[in-house]
mmCIF file of C-alpha atoms in Angstrom:
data_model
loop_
_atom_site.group_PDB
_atom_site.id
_atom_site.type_symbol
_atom_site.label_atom_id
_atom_site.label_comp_id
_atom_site.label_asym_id
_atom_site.label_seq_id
_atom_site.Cartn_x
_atom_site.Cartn_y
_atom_site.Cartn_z
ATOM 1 C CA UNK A 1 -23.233 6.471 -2.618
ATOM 2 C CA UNK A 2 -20.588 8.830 -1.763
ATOM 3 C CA UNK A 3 -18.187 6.272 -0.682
ATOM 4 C CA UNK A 4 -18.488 4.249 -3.969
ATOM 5 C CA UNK A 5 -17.740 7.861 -5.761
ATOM 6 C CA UNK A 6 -14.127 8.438 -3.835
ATOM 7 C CA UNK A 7 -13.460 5.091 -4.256
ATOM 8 C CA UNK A 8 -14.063 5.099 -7.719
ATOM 9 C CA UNK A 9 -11.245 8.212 -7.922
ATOM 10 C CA UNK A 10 -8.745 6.370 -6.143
ATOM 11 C CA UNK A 11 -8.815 4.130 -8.656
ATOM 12 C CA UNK A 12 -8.898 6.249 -11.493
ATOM 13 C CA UNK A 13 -5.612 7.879 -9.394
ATOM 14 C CA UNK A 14 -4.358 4.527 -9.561
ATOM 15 C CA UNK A 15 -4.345 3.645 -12.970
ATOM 16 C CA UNK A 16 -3.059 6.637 -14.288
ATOM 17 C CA UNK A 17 0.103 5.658 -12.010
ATOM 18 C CA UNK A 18 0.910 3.008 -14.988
ATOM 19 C CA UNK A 19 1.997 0.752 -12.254
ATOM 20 C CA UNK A 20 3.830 -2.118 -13.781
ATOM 21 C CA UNK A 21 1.473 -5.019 -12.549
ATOM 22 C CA UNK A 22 -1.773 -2.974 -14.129
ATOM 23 C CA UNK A 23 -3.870 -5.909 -15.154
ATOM 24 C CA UNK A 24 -2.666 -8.411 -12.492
ATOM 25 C CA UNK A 25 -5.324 -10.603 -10.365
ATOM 26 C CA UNK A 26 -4.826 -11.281 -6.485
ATOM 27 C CA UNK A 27 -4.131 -14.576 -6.128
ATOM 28 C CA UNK A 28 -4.486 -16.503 -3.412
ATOM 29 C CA UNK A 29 -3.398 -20.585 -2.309
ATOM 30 C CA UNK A 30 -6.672 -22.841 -2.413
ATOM 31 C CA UNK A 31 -5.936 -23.892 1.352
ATOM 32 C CA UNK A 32 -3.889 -20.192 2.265
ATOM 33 C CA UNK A 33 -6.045 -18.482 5.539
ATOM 34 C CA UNK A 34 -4.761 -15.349 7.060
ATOM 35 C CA UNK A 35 -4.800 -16.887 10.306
ATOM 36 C CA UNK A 36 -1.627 -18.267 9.039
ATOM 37 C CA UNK A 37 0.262 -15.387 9.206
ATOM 38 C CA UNK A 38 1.481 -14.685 12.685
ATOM 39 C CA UNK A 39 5.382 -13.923 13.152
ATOM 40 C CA UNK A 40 6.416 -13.016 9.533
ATOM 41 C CA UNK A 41 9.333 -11.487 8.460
ATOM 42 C CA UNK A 42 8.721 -7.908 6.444
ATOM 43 C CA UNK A 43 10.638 -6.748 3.482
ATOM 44 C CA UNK A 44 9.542 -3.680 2.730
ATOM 45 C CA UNK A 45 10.686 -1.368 -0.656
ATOM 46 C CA UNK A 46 9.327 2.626 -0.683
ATOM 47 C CA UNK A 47 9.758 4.285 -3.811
ATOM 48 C CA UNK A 48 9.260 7.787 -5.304
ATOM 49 C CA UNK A 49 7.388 7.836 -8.796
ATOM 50 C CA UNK A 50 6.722 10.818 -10.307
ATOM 51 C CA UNK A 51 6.796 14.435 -8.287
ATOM 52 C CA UNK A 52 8.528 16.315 -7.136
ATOM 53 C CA UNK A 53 9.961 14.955 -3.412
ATOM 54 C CA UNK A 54 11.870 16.960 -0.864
ATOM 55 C CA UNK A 55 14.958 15.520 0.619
ATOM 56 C CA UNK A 56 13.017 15.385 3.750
ATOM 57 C CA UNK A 57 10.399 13.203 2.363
ATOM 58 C CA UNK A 58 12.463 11.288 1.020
ATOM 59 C CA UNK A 59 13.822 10.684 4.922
ATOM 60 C CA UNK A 60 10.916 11.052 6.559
ATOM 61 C CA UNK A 61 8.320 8.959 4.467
ATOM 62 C CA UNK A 62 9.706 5.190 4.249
ATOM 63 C CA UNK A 63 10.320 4.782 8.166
ATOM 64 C CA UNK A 64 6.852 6.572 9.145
ATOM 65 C CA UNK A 65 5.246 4.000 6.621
ATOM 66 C CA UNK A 66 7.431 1.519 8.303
ATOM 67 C CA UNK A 67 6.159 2.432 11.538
ATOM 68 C CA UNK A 68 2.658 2.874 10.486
ATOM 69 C CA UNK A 69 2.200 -0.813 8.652
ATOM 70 C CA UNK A 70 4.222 -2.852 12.078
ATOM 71 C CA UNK A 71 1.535 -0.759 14.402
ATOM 72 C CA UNK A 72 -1.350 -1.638 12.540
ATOM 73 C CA UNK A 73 0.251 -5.505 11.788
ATOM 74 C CA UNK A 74 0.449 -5.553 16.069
ATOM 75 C CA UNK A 75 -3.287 -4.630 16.315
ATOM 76 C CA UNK A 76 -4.385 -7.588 14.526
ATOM 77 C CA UNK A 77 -1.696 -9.908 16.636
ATOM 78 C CA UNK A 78 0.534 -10.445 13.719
ATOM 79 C CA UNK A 79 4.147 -9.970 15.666
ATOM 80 C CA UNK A 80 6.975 -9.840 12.843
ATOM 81 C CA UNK A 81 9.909 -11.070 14.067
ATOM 82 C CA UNK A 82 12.016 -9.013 11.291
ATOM 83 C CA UNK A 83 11.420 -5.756 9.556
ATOM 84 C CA UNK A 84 13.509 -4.717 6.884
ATOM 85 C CA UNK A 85 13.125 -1.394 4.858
ATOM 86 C CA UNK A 86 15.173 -1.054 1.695
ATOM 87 C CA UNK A 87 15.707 1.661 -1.247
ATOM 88 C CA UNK A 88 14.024 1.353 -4.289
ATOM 89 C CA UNK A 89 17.901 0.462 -5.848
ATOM 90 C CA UNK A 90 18.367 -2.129 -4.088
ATOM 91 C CA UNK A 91 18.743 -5.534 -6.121
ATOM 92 C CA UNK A 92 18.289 -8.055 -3.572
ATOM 93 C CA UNK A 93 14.259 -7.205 -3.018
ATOM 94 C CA UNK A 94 12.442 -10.501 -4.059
ATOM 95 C CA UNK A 95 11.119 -13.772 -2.929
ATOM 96 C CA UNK A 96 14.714 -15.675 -2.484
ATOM 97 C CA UNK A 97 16.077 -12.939 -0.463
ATOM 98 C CA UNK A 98 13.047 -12.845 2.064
ATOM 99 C CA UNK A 99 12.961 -15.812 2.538
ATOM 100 C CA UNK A 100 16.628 -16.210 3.543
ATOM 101 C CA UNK A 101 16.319 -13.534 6.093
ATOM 102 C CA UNK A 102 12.839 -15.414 7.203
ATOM 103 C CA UNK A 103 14.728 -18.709 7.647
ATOM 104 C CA UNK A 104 17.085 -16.541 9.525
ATOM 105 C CA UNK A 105 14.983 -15.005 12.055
ATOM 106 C CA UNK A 106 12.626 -18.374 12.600
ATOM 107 C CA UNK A 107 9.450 -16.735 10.632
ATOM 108 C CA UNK A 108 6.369 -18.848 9.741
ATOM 109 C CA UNK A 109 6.068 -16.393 6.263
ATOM 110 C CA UNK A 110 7.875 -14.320 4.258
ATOM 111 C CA UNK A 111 5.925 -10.578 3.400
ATOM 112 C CA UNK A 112 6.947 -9.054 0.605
ATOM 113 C CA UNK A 113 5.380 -5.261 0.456
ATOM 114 C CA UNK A 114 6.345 -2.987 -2.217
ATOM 115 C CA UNK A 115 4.916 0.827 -2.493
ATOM 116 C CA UNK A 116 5.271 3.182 -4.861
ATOM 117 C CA UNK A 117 4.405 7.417 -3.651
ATOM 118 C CA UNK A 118 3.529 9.265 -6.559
ATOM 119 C CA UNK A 119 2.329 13.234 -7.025
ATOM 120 C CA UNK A 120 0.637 14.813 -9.694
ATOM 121 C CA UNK A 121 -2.229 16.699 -11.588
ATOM 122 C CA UNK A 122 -5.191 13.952 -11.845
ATOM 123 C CA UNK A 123 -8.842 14.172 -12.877
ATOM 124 C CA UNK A 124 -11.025 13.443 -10.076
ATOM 125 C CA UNK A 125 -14.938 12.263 -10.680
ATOM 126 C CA UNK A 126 -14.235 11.662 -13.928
ATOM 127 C CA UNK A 127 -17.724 9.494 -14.391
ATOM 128 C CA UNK A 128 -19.701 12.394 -12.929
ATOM 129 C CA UNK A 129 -21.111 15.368 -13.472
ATOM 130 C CA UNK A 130 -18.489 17.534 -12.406
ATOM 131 C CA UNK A 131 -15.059 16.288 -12.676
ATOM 132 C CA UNK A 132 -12.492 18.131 -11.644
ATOM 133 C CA UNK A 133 -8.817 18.596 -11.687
ATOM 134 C CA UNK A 134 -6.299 18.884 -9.150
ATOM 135 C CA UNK A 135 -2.688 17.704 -7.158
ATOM 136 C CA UNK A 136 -2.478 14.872 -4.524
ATOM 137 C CA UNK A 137 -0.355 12.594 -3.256
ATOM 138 C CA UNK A 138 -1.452 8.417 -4.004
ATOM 139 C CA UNK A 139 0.017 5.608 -2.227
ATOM 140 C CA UNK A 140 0.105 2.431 -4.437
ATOM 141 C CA UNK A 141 0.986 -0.820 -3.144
ATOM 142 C CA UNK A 142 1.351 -4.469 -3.729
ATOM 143 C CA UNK A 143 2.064 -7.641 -1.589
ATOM 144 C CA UNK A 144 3.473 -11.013 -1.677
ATOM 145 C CA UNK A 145 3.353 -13.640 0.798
ATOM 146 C CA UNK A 146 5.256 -16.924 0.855
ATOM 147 C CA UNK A 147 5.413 -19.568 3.368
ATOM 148 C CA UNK A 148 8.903 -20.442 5.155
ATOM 149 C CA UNK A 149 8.392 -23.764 5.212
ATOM 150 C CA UNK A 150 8.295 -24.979 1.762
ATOM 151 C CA UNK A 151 8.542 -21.514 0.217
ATOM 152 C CA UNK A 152 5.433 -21.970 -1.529
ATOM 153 C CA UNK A 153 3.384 -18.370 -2.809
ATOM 154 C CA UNK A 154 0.661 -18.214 -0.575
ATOM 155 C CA UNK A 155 -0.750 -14.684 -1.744
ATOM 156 C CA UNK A 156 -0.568 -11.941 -4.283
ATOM 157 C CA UNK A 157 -2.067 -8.542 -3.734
ATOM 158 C CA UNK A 158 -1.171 -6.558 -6.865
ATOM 159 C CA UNK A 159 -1.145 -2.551 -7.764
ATOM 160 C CA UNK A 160 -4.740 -1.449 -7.886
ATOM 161 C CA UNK A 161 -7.437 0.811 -6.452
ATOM 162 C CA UNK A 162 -8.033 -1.993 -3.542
ATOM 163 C CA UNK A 163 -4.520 -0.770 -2.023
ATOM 164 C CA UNK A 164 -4.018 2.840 -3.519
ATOM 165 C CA UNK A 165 -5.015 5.713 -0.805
ATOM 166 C CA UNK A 166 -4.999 9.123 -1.911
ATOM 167 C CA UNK A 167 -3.867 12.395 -0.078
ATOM 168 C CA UNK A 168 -7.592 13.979 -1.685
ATOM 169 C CA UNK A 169 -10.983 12.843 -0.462
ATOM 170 C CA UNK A 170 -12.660 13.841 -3.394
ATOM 171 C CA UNK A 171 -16.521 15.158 -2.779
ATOM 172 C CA UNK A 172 -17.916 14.349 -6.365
ATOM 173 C CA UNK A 173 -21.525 16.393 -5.489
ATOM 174 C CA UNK A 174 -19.313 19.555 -4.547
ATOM 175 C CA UNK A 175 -15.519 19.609 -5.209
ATOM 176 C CA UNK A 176 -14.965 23.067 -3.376
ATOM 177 C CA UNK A 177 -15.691 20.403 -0.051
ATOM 178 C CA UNK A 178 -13.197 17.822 -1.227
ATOM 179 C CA UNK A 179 -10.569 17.306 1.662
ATOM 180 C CA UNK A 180 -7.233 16.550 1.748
ATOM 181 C CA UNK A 181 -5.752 13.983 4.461
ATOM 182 C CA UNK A 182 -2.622 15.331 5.813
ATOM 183 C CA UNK A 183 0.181 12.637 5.111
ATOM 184 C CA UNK A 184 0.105 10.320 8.772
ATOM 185 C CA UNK A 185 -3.625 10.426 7.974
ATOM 186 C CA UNK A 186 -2.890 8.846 3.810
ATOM 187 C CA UNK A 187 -0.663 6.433 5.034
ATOM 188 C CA UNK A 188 -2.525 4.969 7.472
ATOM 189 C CA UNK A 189 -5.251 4.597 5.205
ATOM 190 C CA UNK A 190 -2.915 3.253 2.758
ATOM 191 C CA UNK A 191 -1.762 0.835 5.692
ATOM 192 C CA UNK A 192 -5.320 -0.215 6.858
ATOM 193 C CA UNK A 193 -6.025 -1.291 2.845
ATOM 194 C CA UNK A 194 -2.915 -3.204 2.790
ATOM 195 C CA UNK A 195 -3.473 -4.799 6.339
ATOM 196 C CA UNK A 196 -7.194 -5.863 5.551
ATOM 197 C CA UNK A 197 -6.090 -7.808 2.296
ATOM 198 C CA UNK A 198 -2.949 -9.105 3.853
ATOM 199 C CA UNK A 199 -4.878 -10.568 7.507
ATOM 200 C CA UNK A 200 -8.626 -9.766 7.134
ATOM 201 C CA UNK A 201 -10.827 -7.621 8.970
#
């Protein structure tokens, strides 16, 4: 029962992100299976919403997320041939322009993977009996897939509480034993979200 609570507050975290594909569906090809995906090329966009960010964040965060999402990619025997991180300015970040680099590199699919780090005030529990109020850290992420060979879409993972991880494990029976992951620990869970849509369990 817990577990249904904190995931409940993720999403309620995630939705007061306004993230710009709020109201999206995942979509997914009729004949698309995750086995599919085995040396993809990775274009991957880390952005700063609202917060206030450190210059060292701002360093530190995008490769360790980098990092984090190739590790756990190399678990499941997904091997990218090509990662590329880029800033959230850059104008080149969509389907045509992963693709290219795919064709490049000799891919089988182009992975799109855009996150958004945002930190704030929210309202945790909010269904329960004692919501509560306080600052963390949310990961929010979204994913596209497309297949080299024809460039079809073969999957969309939008912004929503399936992919958001937050930096507070909320405990909705007693707040004063909420937790708060330290940042490795929220981006790795924000990773493992991502992963299990993208691949499977």
């Amino acid at each position: 029962m817990l577990r249904l609570i904190r995931i409940g507050a993720v999403g309620l975290l995630a939705g007061a992100c306004a993230a710009p594909s709020a109201g999206l569906m995942p979509s997914r090809a009729p004949d698309f299976k995750t086995s599919e995906i085995r040396r993809p090329a990775l274009l991957v966009r880390v952005s700063f919403g609202p917060g206030e960010w450190s210059e060292r964040e701002r360093a530190s965060l995008p490769p360790e997320y980098e990092g984090t999402l190739v590790e756990a990619l190399n678990a499941k025997a997904v091997l990218a041939r090509d990662v590329q991180l880029v800033a959230r300015e850059a104008g080149s970040f969509g389907g045509p322009t992963a693709l290219a680099r795919a064709r490049e590199v000799g891919a089988d699919h182009a992975v799109l993977v855009d996150v958004r780090v945002t930190r704030g005030d929210m309202v945790f529990c909010r269904e329960s009996r004692r919501p509560f109020r306080a600052t963390t850290t949310v990961w929010v992420q979204s994913v596209e897939v497309f297949r080299v060979a024809d460039g079809g879409k073969r999957l969309t993972l939008p912004e929503g509480p399936a992919l958001s991880a937050a930096e507070l494990d909320a405990d909705c029976d007693d707040p004063k034993r909420s937790t708060r992951r330290s940042t490795s620990e929220t981006i790795g869970e924000a990773v493992q979200r991502l992963v299990r849509g993208l691949v499977g369990p």
